[in-house]
JSON list of C-alpha atoms in Angstrom, two decimals:
[
{"chain": "A", "resi": 1, "resn": "MET", "atom": "CA", "xyz": [-51.42, -19.06, 43.39]},
{"chain": "A", "resi": 2, "resn": "HIS", "atom": "CA", "xyz": [-47.73, -18.58, 44.18]},
{"chain": "A", "resi": 3, "resn": "LYS", "atom": "CA", "xyz": [-48.03, -20.95, 47.16]},
{"chain": "A", "resi": 4, "resn": "THR", "atom": "CA", "xyz": [-49.44, -23.67, 44.90]},
{"chain": "A", "resi": 5, "resn": "ALA", "atom": "CA", "xyz": [-46.67, -23.19, 42.34]},
{"chain": "A", "resi": 6, "resn": "ARG", "atom": "CA", "xyz": [-44.04, -23.21, 45.08]},
{"chain": "A", "resi": 7, "resn": "LEU", "atom": "CA", "xyz": [-45.55, -26.35, 46.62]},
{"chain": "A", "resi": 8, "resn": "LEU", "atom": "CA", "xyz": [-45.59, -28.07, 43.24]},
{"chain": "A", "resi": 9, "resn": "GLU", "atom": "CA", "xyz": [-41.93, -27.10, 42.67]},
{"chain": "A", "resi": 10, "resn": "THR", "atom": "CA", "xyz": [-40.98, -28.50, 46.08]},
{"chain": "A", "resi": 11, "resn": "VAL", "atom": "CA", "xyz": [-42.89, -31.73, 45.53]},
{"chain": "A", "resi": 12, "resn": "THR", "atom": "CA", "xyz": [-41.34, -32.11, 42.08]},
{"chain": "A", "resi": 13, "resn": "LEU", "atom": "CA", "xyz": [-37.83, -31.52, 43.42]},
{"chain": "A", "resi": 14, "resn": "LEU", "atom": "CA", "xyz": [-38.30, -34.00, 46.25]},
{"chain": "A", "resi": 15, "resn": "ALA", "atom": "CA", "xyz": [-39.75, -36.52, 43.84]},
{"chain": "A", "resi": 16, "resn": "LEU", "atom": "CA", "xyz": [-36.82, -36.09, 41.46]},
{"chain": "A", "resi": 17, "resn": "ILE", "atom": "CA", "xyz": [-34.40, -36.68, 44.33]},
{"chain": "A", "resi": 18, "resn": "ALA", "atom": "CA", "xyz": [-36.35, -39.77, 45.41]},
{"chain": "A", "resi": 19, "resn": "LEU", "atom": "CA", "xyz": [-36.47, -41.12, 41.87]},
{"chain": "A", "resi": 20, "resn": "ALA", "atom": "CA", "xyz": [-32.80, -40.39, 41.26]},
{"chain": "A", "resi": 21, "resn": "SER", "atom": "CA", "xyz": [-31.70, -42.03, 44.49]},
{"chain": "A", "resi": 22, "resn": "ASN", "atom": "CA", "xyz": [-33.87, -45.04, 43.75]},
{"chain": "A", "resi": 23, "resn": "ALA", "atom": "CA", "xyz": [-32.50, -45.34, 40.21]},
{"chain": "A", "resi": 24, "resn": "CYS", "atom": "CA", "xyz": [-28.92, -45.06, 41.46]},
{"chain": "A", "resi": 25, "resn": "SER", "atom": "CA", "xyz": [-29.24, -47.61, 44.25]},
{"chain": "A", "resi": 26, "resn": "SER", "atom": "CA", "xyz": [-27.79, -50.96, 43.29]},
{"chain": "A", "resi": 27, "resn": "GLY", "atom": "CA", "xyz": [-30.18, -53.08, 45.35]},
{"chain": "A", "resi": 28, "resn": "GLY", "atom": "CA", "xyz": [-33.85, -52.60, 45.91]},
{"chain": "A", "resi": 29, "resn": "GLY", "atom": "CA", "xyz": [-36.12, -54.94, 44.03]},
{"chain": "A", "resi": 30, "resn": "SER", "atom": "CA", "xyz": [-39.82, -54.55, 43.57]},
{"chain": "A", "resi": 31, "resn": "ASP", "atom": "CA", "xyz": [-40.40, -54.55, 47.37]},
{"chain": "A", "resi": 32, "resn": "ALA", "atom": "CA", "xyz": [-38.38, -51.34, 47.66]},
{"chain": "A", "resi": 33, "resn": "LYS", "atom": "CA", "xyz": [-40.42, -49.72, 44.88]},
{"chain": "A", "resi": 34, "resn": "ASP", "atom": "CA", "xyz": [-43.69, -50.81, 46.49]},
{"chain": "A", "resi": 35, "resn": "SER", "atom": "CA", "xyz": [-42.83, -49.09, 49.77]},
{"chain": "A", "resi": 36, "resn": "THR", "atom": "CA", "xyz": [-41.06, -45.97, 48.44]},
{"chain": "A", "resi": 37, "resn": "VAL", "atom": "CA", "xyz": [-43.09, -42.78, 48.61]},
{"chain": "A", "resi": 38, "resn": "ALA", "atom": "CA", "xyz": [-42.60, -40.71, 45.47]},
{"chain": "A", "resi": 39, "resn": "ALA", "atom": "CA", "xyz": [-44.71, -37.73, 46.61]},
{"chain": "A", "resi": 40, "resn": "THR", "atom": "CA", "xyz": [-47.22, -36.68, 49.23]},
{"chain": "A", "resi": 41, "resn": "VAL", "atom": "CA", "xyz": [-50.18, -34.50, 48.27]},
{"chain": "A", "resi": 42, "resn": "ASN", "atom": "CA", "xyz": [-52.05, -33.07, 51.27]},
{"chain": "A", "resi": 43, "resn": "GLY", "atom": "CA", "xyz": [-51.35, -36.20, 53.29]},
{"chain": "A", "resi": 44, "resn": "LYS", "atom": "CA", "xyz": [-52.11, -38.66, 50.46]},
{"chain": "A", "resi": 45, "resn": "THR", "atom": "CA", "xyz": [-49.05, -40.57, 49.30]},
{"chain": "A", "resi": 46, "resn": "ILE", "atom": "CA", "xyz": [-48.19, -41.44, 45.73]},
{"chain": "A", "resi": 47, "resn": "MET", "atom": "CA", "xyz": [-46.01, -44.51, 45.71]},
{"chain": "A", "resi": 48, "resn": "LEU", "atom": "CA", "xyz": [-43.10, -45.11, 43.37]},
{"chain": "A", "resi": 49, "resn": "ALA", "atom": "CA", "xyz": [-44.85, -48.32, 42.29]},
{"chain": "A", "resi": 50, "resn": "GLU", "atom": "CA", "xyz": [-47.68, -46.18, 40.85]},
{"chain": "A", "resi": 51, "resn": "VAL", "atom": "CA", "xyz": [-45.14, -44.14, 38.88]},
{"chain": "A", "resi": 52, "resn": "GLU", "atom": "CA", "xyz": [-43.45, -47.30, 37.60]},
{"chain": "A", "resi": 53, "resn": "ARG", "atom": "CA", "xyz": [-46.78, -48.88, 36.62]},
{"chain": "A", "resi": 54, "resn": "ALA", "atom": "CA", "xyz": [-47.72, -45.74, 34.67]},
{"chain": "A", "resi": 55, "resn": "LEU", "atom": "CA", "xyz": [-44.27, -45.73, 33.04]},
{"chain": "A", "resi": 56, "resn": "ASN", "atom": "CA", "xyz": [-44.71, -49.37, 32.00]},
{"chain": "A", "resi": 57, "resn": "GLN", "atom": "CA", "xyz": [-48.08, -48.56, 30.47]},
{"chain": "A", "resi": 58, "resn": "GLN", "atom": "CA", "xyz": [-46.72, -45.50, 28.69]},
{"chain": "A", "resi": 59, "resn": "ALA", "atom": "CA", "xyz": [-43.55, -47.16, 27.40]},
{"chain": "A", "resi": 60, "resn": "GLY", "atom": "CA", "xyz": [-45.30, -50.40, 26.50]},
{"chain": "A", "resi": 61, "resn": "GLY", "atom": "CA", "xyz": [-42.65, -52.42, 28.33]},
{"chain": "A", "resi": 62, "resn": "LYS", "atom": "CA", "xyz": [-39.87, -51.07, 26.08]},
{"chain": "A", "resi": 63, "resn": "GLN", "atom": "CA", "xyz": [-38.00, -49.12, 28.74]},
{"chain": "A", "resi": 64, "resn": "SER", "atom": "CA", "xyz": [-34.69, -50.76, 27.85]},
{"chain": "A", "resi": 65, "resn": "GLN", "atom": "CA", "xyz": [-34.70, -48.73, 24.62]},
{"chain": "A", "resi": 66, "resn": "TYR", "atom": "CA", "xyz": [-34.56, -45.46, 26.55]},
{"chain": "A", "resi": 67, "resn": "SER", "atom": "CA", "xyz": [-31.56, -43.84, 28.23]},
{"chain": "A", "resi": 68, "resn": "GLN", "atom": "CA", "xyz": [-31.49, -43.33, 32.00]},
{"chain": "A", "resi": 69, "resn": "LEU", "atom": "CA", "xyz": [-32.01, -39.61, 31.46]},
{"chain": "A", "resi": 70, "resn": "GLU", "atom": "CA", "xyz": [-35.08, -40.20, 29.28]},
{"chain": "A", "resi": 71, "resn": "LEU", "atom": "CA", "xyz": [-36.50, -42.62, 31.85]},
{"chain": "A", "resi": 72, "resn": "ALA", "atom": "CA", "xyz": [-35.89, -40.13, 34.67]},
{"chain": "A", "resi": 73, "resn": "GLN", "atom": "CA", "xyz": [-37.61, -37.38, 32.67]},
{"chain": "A", "resi": 74, "resn": "ALA", "atom": "CA", "xyz": [-40.54, -39.68, 31.91]},
{"chain": "A", "resi": 75, "resn": "ARG", "atom": "CA", "xyz": [-40.83, -40.64, 35.59]},
{"chain": "A", "resi": 76, "resn": "LEU", "atom": "CA", "xyz": [-40.79, -36.99, 36.61]},
{"chain": "A", "resi": 77, "resn": "GLN", "atom": "CA", "xyz": [-43.43, -36.10, 34.02]},
{"chain": "A", "resi": 78, "resn": "ILE", "atom": "CA", "xyz": [-45.62, -39.01, 35.14]},
{"chain": "A", "resi": 79, "resn": "LEU", "atom": "CA", "xyz": [-45.18, -38.05, 38.78]},
{"chain": "A", "resi": 80, "resn": "SER", "atom": "CA", "xyz": [-46.15, -34.48, 38.00]},
{"chain": "A", "resi": 81, "resn": "SER", "atom": "CA", "xyz": [-49.24, -35.75, 36.22]},
{"chain": "A", "resi": 82, "resn": "LEU", "atom": "CA", "xyz": [-50.15, -38.00, 39.17]},
{"chain": "A", "resi": 83, "resn": "VAL", "atom": "CA", "xyz": [-49.71, -35.08, 41.59]},
{"chain": "A", "resi": 84, "resn": "GLN", "atom": "CA", "xyz": [-51.95, -32.84, 39.47]},
{"chain": "A", "resi": 85, "resn": "ARG", "atom": "CA", "xyz": [-54.51, -35.63, 39.22]},
{"chain": "A", "resi": 86, "resn": "GLU", "atom": "CA", "xyz": [-54.52, -36.12, 42.99]},
{"chain": "A", "resi": 87, "resn": "VAL", "atom": "CA", "xyz": [-54.93, -32.38, 43.60]},
{"chain": "A", "resi": 88, "resn": "LEU", "atom": "CA", "xyz": [-57.90, -32.31, 41.23]},
{"chain": "A", "resi": 89, "resn": "PHE", "atom": "CA", "xyz": [-59.43, -35.39, 42.86]},
{"chain": "A", "resi": 90, "resn": "GLN", "atom": "CA", "xyz": [-59.08, -33.86, 46.32]},
{"chain": "A", "resi": 91, "resn": "ARG", "atom": "CA", "xyz": [-60.77, -30.71, 45.03]},
{"chain": "A", "resi": 92, "resn": "ALA", "atom": "CA", "xyz": [-63.57, -32.86, 43.60]},
{"chain": "A", "resi": 93, "resn": "GLU", "atom": "CA", "xyz": [-63.97, -34.43, 47.05]},
{"chain": "A", "resi": 94, "resn": "ARG", "atom": "CA", "xyz": [-64.27, -30.97, 48.63]},
{"chain": "A", "resi": 95, "resn": "GLU", "atom": "CA", "xyz": [-66.79, -29.91, 45.98]},
{"chain": "A", "resi": 96, "resn": "LYS", "atom": "CA", "xyz": [-68.74, -33.14, 46.59]},
{"chain": "A", "resi": 97, "resn": "VAL", "atom": "CA", "xyz": [-68.83, -34.20, 42.94]},
{"chain": "A", "resi": 98, "resn": "LEU", "atom": "CA", "xyz": [-67.83, -37.82, 43.53]},
{"chain": "A", "resi": 99, "resn": "PRO", "atom": "CA", "xyz": [-69.41, -40.56, 41.40]},
{"chain": "A", "resi": 100, "resn": "THR", "atom": "CA", "xyz": [-71.72, -43.29, 42.63]},
{"chain": "A", "resi": 101, "resn": "GLU", "atom": "CA", "xyz": [-70.74, -46.96, 42.49]},
{"chain": "A", "resi": 102, "resn": "ASP", "atom": "CA", "xyz": [-73.20, -47.41, 39.61]},
{"chain": "A", "resi": 103, "resn": "GLN", "atom": "CA", "xyz": [-71.43, -44.70, 37.58]},
{"chain": "A", "resi": 104, "resn": "ILE", "atom": "CA", "xyz": [-68.06, -46.37, 38.19]},
{"chain": "A", "resi": 105, "resn": "THR", "atom": "CA", "xyz": [-69.43, -49.77, 37.15]},
{"chain": "A", "resi": 106, "resn": "ALA", "atom": "CA", "xyz": [-71.03, -48.23, 34.05]},
{"chain": "A", "resi": 107, "resn": "LEU", "atom": "CA", "xyz": [-67.71, -46.65, 32.99]},
{"chain": "A", "resi": 108, "resn": "ILE", "atom": "CA", "xyz": [-65.80, -49.92, 33.43]},
{"chain": "A", "resi": 109, "resn": "ASN", "atom": "CA", "xyz": [-68.46, -51.86, 31.51]},
{"chain": "A", "resi": 110, "resn": "GLN", "atom": "CA", "xyz": [-68.37, -49.23, 28.75]},
{"chain": "A", "resi": 111, "resn": "GLN", "atom": "CA", "xyz": [-64.58, -49.58, 28.48]},
{"chain": "A", "resi": 112, "resn": "LYS", "atom": "CA", "xyz": [-64.91, -53.37, 28.38]},
{"chain": "A", "resi": 113, "resn": "GLN", "atom": "CA", "xyz": [-67.52, -53.16, 25.64]},
{"chain": "A", "resi": 114, "resn": "GLN", "atom": "CA", "xyz": [-65.54, -50.65, 23.56]},
{"chain": "A", "resi": 115, "resn": "SER", "atom": "CA", "xyz": [-62.44, -52.82, 23.71]},
{"chain": "A", "resi": 116, "resn": "GLY", "atom": "CA", "xyz": [-64.44, -55.88, 22.63]},
{"chain": "A", "resi": 117, "resn": "MET", "atom": "CA", "xyz": [-62.86, -58.03, 25.34]},
{"chain": "A", "resi": 118, "resn": "THR", "atom": "CA", "xyz": [-64.47, -60.96, 27.04]},
{"chain": "A", "resi": 119, "resn": "ASP", "atom": "CA", "xyz": [-64.46, -61.04, 30.84]},
{"chain": "A", "resi": 120, "resn": "ASP", "atom": "CA", "xyz": [-61.52, -63.47, 30.80]},
{"chain": "A", "resi": 121, "resn": "ASP", "atom": "CA", "xyz": [-59.56, -61.28, 28.38]},
{"chain": "A", "resi": 122, "resn": "PHE", "atom": "CA", "xyz": [-60.32, -58.25, 30.53]},
{"chain": "A", "resi": 123, "resn": "GLN", "atom": "CA", "xyz": [-59.07, -59.98, 33.68]},
{"chain": "A", "resi": 124, "resn": "LYS", "atom": "CA", "xyz": [-55.95, -61.12, 31.82]},
{"chain": "A", "resi": 125, "resn": "SER", "atom": "CA", "xyz": [-55.35, -57.55, 30.66]},
{"chain": "A", "resi": 126, "resn": "LEU", "atom": "CA", "xyz": [-55.65, -56.29, 34.23]},
{"chain": "A", "resi": 127, "resn": "THR", "atom": "CA", "xyz": [-53.14, -58.88, 35.41]},
{"chain": "A", "resi": 128, "resn": "GLU", "atom": "CA", "xyz": [-50.67, -57.94, 32.65]},
{"chain": "A", "resi": 129, "resn": "GLN", "atom": "CA", "xyz": [-50.88, -54.30, 33.73]},
{"chain": "A", "resi": 130, "resn": "ASN", "atom": "CA", "xyz": [-50.44, -55.20, 37.43]},
{"chain": "A", "resi": 131, "resn": "LEU", "atom": "CA", "xyz": [-53.92, -53.89, 38.20]},
{"chain": "A", "resi": 132, "resn": "THR", "atom": "CA", "xyz": [-56.71, -55.30, 40.31]},
{"chain": "A", "resi": 133, "resn": "MET", "atom": "CA", "xyz": [-60.41, -54.65, 39.86]},
{"chain": "A", "resi": 134, "resn": "GLU", "atom": "CA", "xyz": [-60.24, -52.58, 43.05]},
{"chain": "A", "resi": 135, "resn": "SER", "atom": "CA", "xyz": [-57.44, -50.36, 41.71]},
{"chain": "A", "resi": 136, "resn": "LEU", "atom": "CA", "xyz": [-59.24, -50.03, 38.37]},
{"chain": "A", "resi": 137, "resn": "ARG", "atom": "CA", "xyz": [-62.39, -48.91, 40.18]},
{"chain": "A", "resi": 138, "resn": "ALA", "atom": "CA", "xyz": [-60.32, -46.38, 42.15]},
{"chain": "A", "resi": 139, "resn": "GLU", "atom": "CA", "xyz": [-58.88, -44.98, 38.90]},
{"chain": "A", "resi": 140, "resn": "ALA", "atom": "CA", "xyz": [-62.34, -44.86, 37.32]},
{"chain": "A", "resi": 141, "resn": "ARG", "atom": "CA", "xyz": [-63.62, -43.07, 40.43]},
{"chain": "A", "resi": 142, "resn": "LYS", "atom": "CA", "xyz": [-60.90, -40.44, 40.03]},
{"chain": "A", "resi": 143, "resn": "ASP", "atom": "CA", "xyz": [-61.55, -40.08, 36.29]},
{"chain": "A", "resi": 144, "resn": "ILE", "atom": "CA", "xyz": [-65.27, -39.50, 36.77]},
{"chain": "A", "resi": 145, "resn": "ALA", "atom": "CA", "xyz": [-64.76, -37.15, 39.73]},
{"chain": "A", "resi": 146, "resn": "ILE", "atom": "CA", "xyz": [-62.23, -35.01, 37.84]},
{"chain": "A", "resi": 147, "resn": "LYS", "atom": "CA", "xyz": [-64.49, -34.88, 34.77]},
{"chain": "A", "resi": 148, "resn": "SER", "atom": "CA", "xyz": [-67.42, -33.83, 36.98]},
{"chain": "A", "resi": 149, "resn": "LEU", "atom": "CA", "xyz": [-65.26, -31.14, 38.58]},
{"chain": "A", "resi": 150, "resn": "GLN", "atom": "CA", "xyz": [-64.20, -29.83, 35.17]},
{"chain": "A", "resi": 151, "resn": "ASP", "atom": "CA", "xyz": [-67.81, -29.85, 33.97]},
{"chain": "A", "resi": 152, "resn": "LYS", "atom": "CA", "xyz": [-68.95, -27.99, 37.08]},
{"chain": "A", "resi": 153, "resn": "PHE", "atom": "CA", "xyz": [-66.50, -25.14, 36.60]},
{"chain": "A", "resi": 154, "resn": "SER", "atom": "CA", "xyz": [-66.44, -25.01, 32.80]},
{"chain": "A", "resi": 155, "resn": "SER", "atom": "CA", "xyz": [-70.21, -24.56, 32.75]},
{"chain": "A", "resi": 156, "resn": "LYS", "atom": "CA", "xyz": [-69.71, -21.28, 34.64]},
{"chain": "A", "resi": 157, "resn": "ILE", "atom": "CA", "xyz": [-67.31, -19.89, 32.03]},
{"chain": "A", "resi": 158, "resn": "THR", "atom": "CA", "xyz": [-68.82, -17.78, 29.31]},
{"chain": "A", "resi": 159, "resn": "VAL", "atom": "CA", "xyz": [-66.90, -16.00, 26.59]},
{"chain": "A", "resi": 160, "resn": "ASN", "atom": "CA", "xyz": [-68.67, -13.75, 24.15]},
{"chain": "A", "resi": 161, "resn": "ASP", "atom": "CA", "xyz": [-67.55, -12.77, 20.65]},
{"chain": "A", "resi": 162, "resn": "LYS", "atom": "CA", "xyz": [-66.49, -9.30, 21.75]},
{"chain": "A", "resi": 163, "resn": "GLU", "atom": "CA", "xyz": [-64.06, -10.72, 24.33]},
{"chain": "A", "resi": 164, "resn": "VAL", "atom": "CA", "xyz": [-62.58, -13.07, 21.76]},
{"chain": "A", "resi": 165, "resn": "GLU", "atom": "CA", "xyz": [-62.10, -10.25, 19.28]},
{"chain": "A", "resi": 166, "resn": "GLU", "atom": "CA", "xyz": [-60.51, -7.99, 21.92]},
{"chain": "A", "resi": 167, "resn": "PHE", "atom": "CA", "xyz": [-58.10, -10.74, 22.95]},
{"chain": "A", "resi": 168, "resn": "TYR", "atom": "CA", "xyz": [-57.18, -11.42, 19.34]},
{"chain": "A", "resi": 169, "resn": "ASN", "atom": "CA", "xyz": [-56.56, -7.74, 18.61]},
{"chain": "A", "resi": 170, "resn": "ALA", "atom": "CA", "xyz": [-54.44, -7.34, 21.74]},
{"chain": "A", "resi": 171, "resn": "ASN", "atom": "CA", "xyz": [-52.36, -10.45, 20.97]},
{"chain": "A", "resi": 172, "resn": "ARG", "atom": "CA", "xyz": [-52.08, -10.59, 17.18]},
{"chain": "A", "resi": 173, "resn": "GLN", "atom": "CA", "xyz": [-48.41, -11.62, 17.29]},
{"chain": "A", "resi": 174, "resn": "GLN", "atom": "CA", "xyz": [-49.32, -14.92, 18.94]},
{"chain": "A", "resi": 175, "resn": "PHE", "atom": "CA", "xyz": [-51.47, -15.85, 15.96]},
{"chain": "A", "resi": 176, "resn": "VAL", "atom": "CA", "xyz": [-48.96, -15.04, 13.21]},
{"chain": "A", "resi": 177, "resn": "SER", "atom": "CA", "xyz": [-46.59, -17.64, 11.86]},
{"chain": "A", "resi": 178, "resn": "ALA", "atom": "CA", "xyz": [-43.36, -16.27, 10.47]},
{"chain": "A", "resi": 179, "resn": "ARG", "atom": "CA", "xyz": [-42.31, -17.25, 6.98]},
{"chain": "A", "resi": 180, "resn": "GLY", "atom": "CA", "xyz": [-39.61, -19.81, 6.85]},
{"chain": "A", "resi": 181, "resn": "ALA", "atom": "CA", "xyz": [-38.56, -23.25, 5.84]},
{"chain": "A", "resi": 182, "resn": "ALA", "atom": "CA", "xyz": [-37.55, -26.31, 7.75]},
{"chain": "A", "resi": 183, "resn": "LEU", "atom": "CA", "xyz": [-34.46, -28.12, 6.60]},
{"chain": "A", "resi": 184, "resn": "ALA", "atom": "CA", "xyz": [-33.73, -31.73, 7.35]},
{"chain": "A", "resi": 185, "resn": "VAL", "atom": "CA", "xyz": [-30.83, -33.89, 6.34]},
{"chain": "A", "resi": 186, "resn": "ILE", "atom": "CA", "xyz": [-31.66, -37.33, 5.02]},
{"chain": "A", "resi": 187, "resn": "ILE", "atom": "CA", "xyz": [-28.73, -39.68, 4.77]},
{"chain": "A", "resi": 188, "resn": "VAL", "atom": "CA", "xyz": [-29.18, -42.91, 2.84]},
{"chain": "A", "resi": 189, "resn": "ASP", "atom": "CA", "xyz": [-26.66, -45.67, 3.38]},
{"chain": "A", "resi": 190, "resn": "PRO", "atom": "CA", "xyz": [-26.40, -47.66, 0.12]},
{"chain": "A", "resi": 191, "resn": "ALA", "atom": "CA", "xyz": [-24.91, -50.67, 1.90]}
]
């Protein structure tokens, strides 16, 4: 457990350095981002372009409204999430809980149907998000595999009422909210 935490700390630190050096460099267009490795998880690389694409999706293209520090924090959080996702996917591969092509297609069709998009609108949406059908299928594959992994292990977990009660009694302070009030200042400019 400590090795995993230490590895995650190291990967996060290296990623922060990579992101910071990339943000500080004056040159480096999109080609530099496409070829820059943000992190490596058991031999599988996570590219800076993946982090940037996720940031664009999360920020809705409004990154100019955020400070450099906020953007760096968001990139680091996204990278951490991508690393955790890759670790879970690799575990799903080892546990052999990978989805079939039919399951992947069904998930994509379900998402299309829920969004109410036509095929042309869906393709346009993919293009706007810098995604291809191949990359979307890869993401769907990971989503299904991770969900299957979680289902596999969560089905083995059983908690009875006695255990819940014992935990509650041993940790009552965690479930008590102290009395208090929150104070906020509201300033109205009459001009």
